[in-house]
Short mmCIF file of C-alpha atoms in Angstrom, two decimals:
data_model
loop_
_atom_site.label_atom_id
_atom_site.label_comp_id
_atom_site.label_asym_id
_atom_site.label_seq_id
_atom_site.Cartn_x
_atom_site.Cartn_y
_atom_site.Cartn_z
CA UNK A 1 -58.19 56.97 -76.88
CA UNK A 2 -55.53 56.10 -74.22
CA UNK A 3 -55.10 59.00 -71.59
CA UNK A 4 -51.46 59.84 -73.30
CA UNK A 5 -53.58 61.07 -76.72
CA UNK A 6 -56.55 62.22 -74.03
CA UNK A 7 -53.74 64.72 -72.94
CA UNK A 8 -52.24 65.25 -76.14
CA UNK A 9 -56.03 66.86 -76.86
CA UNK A 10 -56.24 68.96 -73.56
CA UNK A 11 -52.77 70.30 -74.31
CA UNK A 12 -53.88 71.09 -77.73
CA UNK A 13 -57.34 73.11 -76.89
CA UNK A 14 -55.21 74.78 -74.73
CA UNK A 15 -52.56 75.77 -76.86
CA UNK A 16 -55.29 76.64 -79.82
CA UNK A 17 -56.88 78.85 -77.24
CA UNK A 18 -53.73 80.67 -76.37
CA UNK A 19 -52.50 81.45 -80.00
CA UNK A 20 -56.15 82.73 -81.03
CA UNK A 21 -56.05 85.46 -78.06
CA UNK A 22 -52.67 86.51 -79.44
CA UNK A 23 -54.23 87.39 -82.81
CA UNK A 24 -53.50 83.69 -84.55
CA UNK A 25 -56.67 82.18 -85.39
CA UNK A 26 -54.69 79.73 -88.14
CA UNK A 27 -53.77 76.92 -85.59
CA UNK A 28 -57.14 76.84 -84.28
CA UNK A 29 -57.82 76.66 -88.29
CA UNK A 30 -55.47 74.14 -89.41
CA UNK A 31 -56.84 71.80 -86.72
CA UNK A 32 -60.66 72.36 -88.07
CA UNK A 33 -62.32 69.82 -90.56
CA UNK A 34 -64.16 71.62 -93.19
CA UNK A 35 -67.61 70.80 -91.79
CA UNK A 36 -66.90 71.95 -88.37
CA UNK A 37 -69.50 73.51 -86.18
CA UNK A 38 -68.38 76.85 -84.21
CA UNK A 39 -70.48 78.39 -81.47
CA UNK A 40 -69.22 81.76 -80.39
CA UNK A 41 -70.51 84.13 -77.97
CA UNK A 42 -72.31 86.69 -80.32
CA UNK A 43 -75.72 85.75 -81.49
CA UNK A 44 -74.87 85.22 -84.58
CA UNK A 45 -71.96 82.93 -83.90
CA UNK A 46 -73.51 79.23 -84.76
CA UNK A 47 -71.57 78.52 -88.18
CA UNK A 48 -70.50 75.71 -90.17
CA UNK A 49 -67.98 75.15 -92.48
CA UNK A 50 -64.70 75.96 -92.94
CA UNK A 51 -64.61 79.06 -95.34
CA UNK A 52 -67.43 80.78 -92.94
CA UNK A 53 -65.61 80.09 -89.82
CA UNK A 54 -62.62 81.45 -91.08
CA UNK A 55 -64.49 84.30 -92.36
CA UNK A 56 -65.51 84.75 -88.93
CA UNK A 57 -62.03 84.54 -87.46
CA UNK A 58 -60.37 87.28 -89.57
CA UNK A 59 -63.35 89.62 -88.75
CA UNK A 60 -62.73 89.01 -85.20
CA UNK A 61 -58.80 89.68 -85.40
CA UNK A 62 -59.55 92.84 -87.07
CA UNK A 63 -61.44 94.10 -83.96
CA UNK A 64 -60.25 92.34 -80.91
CA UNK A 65 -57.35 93.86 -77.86
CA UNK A 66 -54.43 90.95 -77.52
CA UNK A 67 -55.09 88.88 -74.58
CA UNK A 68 -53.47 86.33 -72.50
CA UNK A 69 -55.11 83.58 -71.27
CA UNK A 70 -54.58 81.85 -67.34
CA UNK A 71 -55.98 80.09 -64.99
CA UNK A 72 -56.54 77.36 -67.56
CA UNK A 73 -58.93 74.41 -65.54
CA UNK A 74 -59.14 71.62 -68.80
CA UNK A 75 -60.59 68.29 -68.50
CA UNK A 76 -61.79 65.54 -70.80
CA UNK A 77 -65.40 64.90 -70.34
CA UNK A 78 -66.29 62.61 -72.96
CA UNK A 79 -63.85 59.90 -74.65
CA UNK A 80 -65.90 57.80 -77.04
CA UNK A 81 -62.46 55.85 -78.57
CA UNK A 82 -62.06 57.63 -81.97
CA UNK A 83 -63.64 60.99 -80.62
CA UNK A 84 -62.92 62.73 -77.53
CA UNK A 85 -64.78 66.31 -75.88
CA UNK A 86 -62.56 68.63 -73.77
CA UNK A 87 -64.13 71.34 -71.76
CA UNK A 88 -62.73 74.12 -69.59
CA UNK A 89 -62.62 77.43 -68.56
CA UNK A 90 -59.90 80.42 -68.06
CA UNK A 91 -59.47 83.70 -67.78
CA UNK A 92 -58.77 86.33 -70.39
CA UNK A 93 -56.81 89.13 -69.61
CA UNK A 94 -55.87 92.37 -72.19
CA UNK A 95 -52.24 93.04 -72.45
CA UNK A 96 -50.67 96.23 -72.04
CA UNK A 97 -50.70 97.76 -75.33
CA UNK A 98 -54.54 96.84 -75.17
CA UNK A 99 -54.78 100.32 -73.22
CA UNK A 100 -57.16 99.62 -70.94
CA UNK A 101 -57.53 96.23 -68.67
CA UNK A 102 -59.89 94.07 -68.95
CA UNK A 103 -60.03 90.22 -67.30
CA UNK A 104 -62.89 88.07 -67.86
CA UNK A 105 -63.94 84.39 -67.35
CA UNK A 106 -65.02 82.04 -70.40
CA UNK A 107 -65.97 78.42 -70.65
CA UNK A 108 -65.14 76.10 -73.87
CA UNK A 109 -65.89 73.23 -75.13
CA UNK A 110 -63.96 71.58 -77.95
CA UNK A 111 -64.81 68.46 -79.63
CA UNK A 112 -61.95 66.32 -81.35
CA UNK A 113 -62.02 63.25 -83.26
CA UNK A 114 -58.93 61.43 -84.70
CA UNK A 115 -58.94 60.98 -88.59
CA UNK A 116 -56.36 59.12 -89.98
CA UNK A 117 -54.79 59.37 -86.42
CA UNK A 118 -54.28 62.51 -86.55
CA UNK A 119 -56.57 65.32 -84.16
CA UNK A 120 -58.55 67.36 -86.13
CA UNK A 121 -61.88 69.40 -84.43
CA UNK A 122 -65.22 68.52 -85.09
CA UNK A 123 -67.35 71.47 -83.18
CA UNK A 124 -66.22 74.42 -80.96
CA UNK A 125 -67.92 76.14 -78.63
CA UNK A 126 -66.98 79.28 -76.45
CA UNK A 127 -69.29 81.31 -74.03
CA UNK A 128 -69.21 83.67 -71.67
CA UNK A 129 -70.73 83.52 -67.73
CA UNK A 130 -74.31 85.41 -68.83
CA UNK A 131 -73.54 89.26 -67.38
CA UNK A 132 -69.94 89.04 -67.44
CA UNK A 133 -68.46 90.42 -70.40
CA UNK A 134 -70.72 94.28 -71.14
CA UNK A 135 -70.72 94.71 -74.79
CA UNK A 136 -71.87 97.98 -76.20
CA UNK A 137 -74.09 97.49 -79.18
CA UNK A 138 -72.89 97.25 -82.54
CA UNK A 139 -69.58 96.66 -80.72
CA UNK A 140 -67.43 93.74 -81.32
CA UNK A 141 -65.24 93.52 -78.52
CA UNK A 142 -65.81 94.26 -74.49
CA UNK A 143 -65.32 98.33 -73.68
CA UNK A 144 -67.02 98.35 -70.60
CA UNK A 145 -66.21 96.95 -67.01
CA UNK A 146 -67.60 93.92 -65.76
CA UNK A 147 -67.41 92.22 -62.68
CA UNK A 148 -64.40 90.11 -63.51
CA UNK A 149 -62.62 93.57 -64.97
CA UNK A 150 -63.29 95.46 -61.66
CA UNK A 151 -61.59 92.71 -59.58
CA UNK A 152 -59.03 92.85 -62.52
CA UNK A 153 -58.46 96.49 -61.01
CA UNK A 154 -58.60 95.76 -57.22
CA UNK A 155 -56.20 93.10 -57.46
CA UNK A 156 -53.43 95.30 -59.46
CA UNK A 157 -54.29 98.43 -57.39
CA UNK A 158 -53.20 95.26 -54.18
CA UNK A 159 -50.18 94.62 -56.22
CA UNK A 160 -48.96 97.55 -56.14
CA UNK A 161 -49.45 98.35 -52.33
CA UNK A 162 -48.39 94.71 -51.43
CA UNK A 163 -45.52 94.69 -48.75
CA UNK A 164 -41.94 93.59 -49.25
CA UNK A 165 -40.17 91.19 -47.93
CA UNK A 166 -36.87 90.83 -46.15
CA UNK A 167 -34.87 87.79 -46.62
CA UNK A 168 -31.42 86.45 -45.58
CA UNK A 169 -29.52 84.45 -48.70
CA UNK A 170 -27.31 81.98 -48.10
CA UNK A 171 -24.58 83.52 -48.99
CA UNK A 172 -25.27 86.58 -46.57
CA UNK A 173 -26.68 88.87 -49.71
CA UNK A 174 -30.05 90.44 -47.76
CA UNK A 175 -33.18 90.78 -50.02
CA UNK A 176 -36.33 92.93 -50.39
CA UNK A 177 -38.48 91.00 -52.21
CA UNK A 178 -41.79 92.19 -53.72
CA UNK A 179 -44.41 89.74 -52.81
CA UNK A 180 -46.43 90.10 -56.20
CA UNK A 181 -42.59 88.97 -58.22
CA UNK A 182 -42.55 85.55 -56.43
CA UNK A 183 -44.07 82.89 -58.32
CA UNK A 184 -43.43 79.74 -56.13
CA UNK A 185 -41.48 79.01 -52.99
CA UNK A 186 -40.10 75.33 -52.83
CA UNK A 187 -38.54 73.98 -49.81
CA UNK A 188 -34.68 72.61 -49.71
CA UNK A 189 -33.82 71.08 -46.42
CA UNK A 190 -33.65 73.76 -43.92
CA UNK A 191 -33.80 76.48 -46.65
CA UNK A 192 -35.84 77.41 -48.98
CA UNK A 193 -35.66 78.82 -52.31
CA UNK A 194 -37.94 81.42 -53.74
CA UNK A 195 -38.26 81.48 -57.75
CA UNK A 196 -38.71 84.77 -59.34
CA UNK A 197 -40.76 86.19 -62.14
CA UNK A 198 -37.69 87.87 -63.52
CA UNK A 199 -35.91 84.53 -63.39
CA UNK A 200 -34.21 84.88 -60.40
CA UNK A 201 -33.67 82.24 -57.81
CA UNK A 202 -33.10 83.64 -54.55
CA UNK A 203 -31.79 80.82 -52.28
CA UNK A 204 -32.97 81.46 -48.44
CA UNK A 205 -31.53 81.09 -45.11
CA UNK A 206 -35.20 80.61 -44.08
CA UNK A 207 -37.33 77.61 -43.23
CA UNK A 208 -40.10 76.77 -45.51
CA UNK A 209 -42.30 77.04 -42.71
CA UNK A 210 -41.22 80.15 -41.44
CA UNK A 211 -41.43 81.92 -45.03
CA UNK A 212 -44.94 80.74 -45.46
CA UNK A 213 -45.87 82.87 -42.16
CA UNK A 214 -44.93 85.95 -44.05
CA UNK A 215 -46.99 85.41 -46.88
CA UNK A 216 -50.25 86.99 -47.98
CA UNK A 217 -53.29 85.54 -49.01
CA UNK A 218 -52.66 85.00 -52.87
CA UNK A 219 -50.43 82.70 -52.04
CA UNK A 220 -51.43 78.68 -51.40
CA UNK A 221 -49.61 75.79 -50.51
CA UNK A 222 -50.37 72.91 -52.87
CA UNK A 223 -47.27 70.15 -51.70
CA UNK A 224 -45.65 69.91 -48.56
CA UNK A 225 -42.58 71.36 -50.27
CA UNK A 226 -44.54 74.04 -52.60
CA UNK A 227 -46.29 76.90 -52.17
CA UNK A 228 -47.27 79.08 -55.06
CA UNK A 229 -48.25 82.38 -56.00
CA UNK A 230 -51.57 82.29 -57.08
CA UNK A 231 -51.70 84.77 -59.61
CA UNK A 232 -48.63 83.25 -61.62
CA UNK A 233 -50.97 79.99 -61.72
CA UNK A 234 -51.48 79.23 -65.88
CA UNK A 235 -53.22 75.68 -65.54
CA UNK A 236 -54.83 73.95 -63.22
CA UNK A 237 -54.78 70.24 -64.09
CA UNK A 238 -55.27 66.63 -62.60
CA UNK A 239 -52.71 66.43 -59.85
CA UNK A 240 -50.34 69.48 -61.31
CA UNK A 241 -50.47 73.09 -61.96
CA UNK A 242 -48.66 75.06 -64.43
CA UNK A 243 -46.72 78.58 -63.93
CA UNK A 244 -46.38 81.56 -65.68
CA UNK A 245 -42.55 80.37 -66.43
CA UNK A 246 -43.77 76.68 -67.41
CA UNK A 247 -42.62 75.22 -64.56
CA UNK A 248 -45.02 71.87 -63.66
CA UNK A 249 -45.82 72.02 -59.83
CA UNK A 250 -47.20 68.38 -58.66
CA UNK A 251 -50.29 68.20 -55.73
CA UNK A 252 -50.60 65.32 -54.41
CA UNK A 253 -53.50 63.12 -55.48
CA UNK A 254 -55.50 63.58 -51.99
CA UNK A 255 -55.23 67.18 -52.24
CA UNK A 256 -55.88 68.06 -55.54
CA UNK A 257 -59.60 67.97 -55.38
CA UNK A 258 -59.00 70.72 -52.19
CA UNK A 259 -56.49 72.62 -53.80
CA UNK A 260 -58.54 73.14 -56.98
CA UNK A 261 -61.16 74.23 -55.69
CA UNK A 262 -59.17 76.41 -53.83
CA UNK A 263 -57.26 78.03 -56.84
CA UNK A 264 -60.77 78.61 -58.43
CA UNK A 265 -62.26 80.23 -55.17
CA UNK A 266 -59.81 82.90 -54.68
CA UNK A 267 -58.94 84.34 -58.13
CA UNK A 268 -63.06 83.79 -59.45
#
């Protein structure tokens, strides 16, 4: 496969991902081919065939808390022409109406093959780091906190207690910004402007440079004209990382390897 169809496939594990920790298992489905191979985190999560997967799946839905998923590190791994492997990992995080918060790490592994040119998914495989996610017997979903929950805490317990800051617009408006509500910062001339998560683009009468000194340690510069909140980062992929608002923010090839690892150090 050429790398446009390679990406076509890490786009796609990602989006199949995404829908099934909203509650929609049926993309992941229609993608499957009736002798695919899923490998789950329970035990007794090594089935085959279609019917028995989706068997699987609508048990699941019954049972699990809706969940975003961030963070989203994808890469190919294999590309054998007419088959290709994507594996990554991501965080899962509960949603409000969950009632409780939970954020955890899990790996993947998805294999694809093209029939008739068209992606379909030979074997799936999702884990979970061995310790991470505390399951309660009999249970089906997580109700206890793990490692990756607890941070989950600390860091919104920092969120709240994070410190505001004061900026001068250009058009003399002054504003008290809430550090945890800025997703990226990108630098225009002798300004810069600072991108909301509400939407808002606040345009400052402050250097890039000088706006960076005010900033706490969740946030990272990735391009000499971006720096980016860290906890608004989606996807972390070859020389580009995705927001919270879809916005694509490029790193430059020399410093992606650097600013990966990076991402991945601070929020796991």
């Amino acid at each position: 496969m050429n790398k446009k169809k390679e990406q076509e496939l890490v786009c796609l594990t990602e989006q199949c991902l995404k829908r099934y920790w909203e509650k929609d298992c049926e993309v992941m489905l229609s993608y499957c081919t009736d002798d695919i191979l899923w490998t789950g985190a329970e035990q007794k999560e090594y089935i085959m065939g279609i019917e028995a997967v989706r068997k699987n799946f609508t048990e699941l839905m019954s049972v699990i808390q809706p969940c975003i998923i961030s963070n989203g590190e994808f890469i190919v791994v294999q590309n054998t022409g007419n088959a290709c492997t994507v594996s990554g990992r991501y965080l899962v995080e509960t949603l409000p109406e969950a009632g409780y918060f939970l954020q955890a790490e899990q790996r993947c592994t998805f294999v694809w093959e093209r029939i008739n040119d068209e992606p379909r998914i030979r074997h799936m495989h999702v884990s979970n780091p061995i310790g991470e996610m505390k399951i309660v017997e009999g249970s089906r979903f997580v109700n206890e906190m793990g490692r990756m929950a607890k941070k989950y805490m600390d860091e919104k317990i920092h969120t709240i207690n994070r410190k505001k800051i004061v900026v001068e617009g250009i058009n003399g408006k002054v504003f008290f910004i809430n550090e945890s509500q800025i997703l990226y910062v990108e630098a225009k001339l002798r300004n810069c402007d600072i991108f909301m998560q509400n939407g808002e683009v606040i345009h400052g009468k402050m250097s890039f440079a000088d706006f960076e000194k005010n900033l706490d340690e969740y946030f990272v510069k990735v391009h000499r004209s971006y720096i980016v909140n860290i906890q608004h980062v989606t996807v972390i992929r070859f020389c580009e990382l995705v927001m919270s608002n879809g916005k694509v923010i490029p790193v430059p090839q020399k410093k992606y390897a650097k600013v990966r690892e990076e991402l991945m150090k601070r929020h796991i």
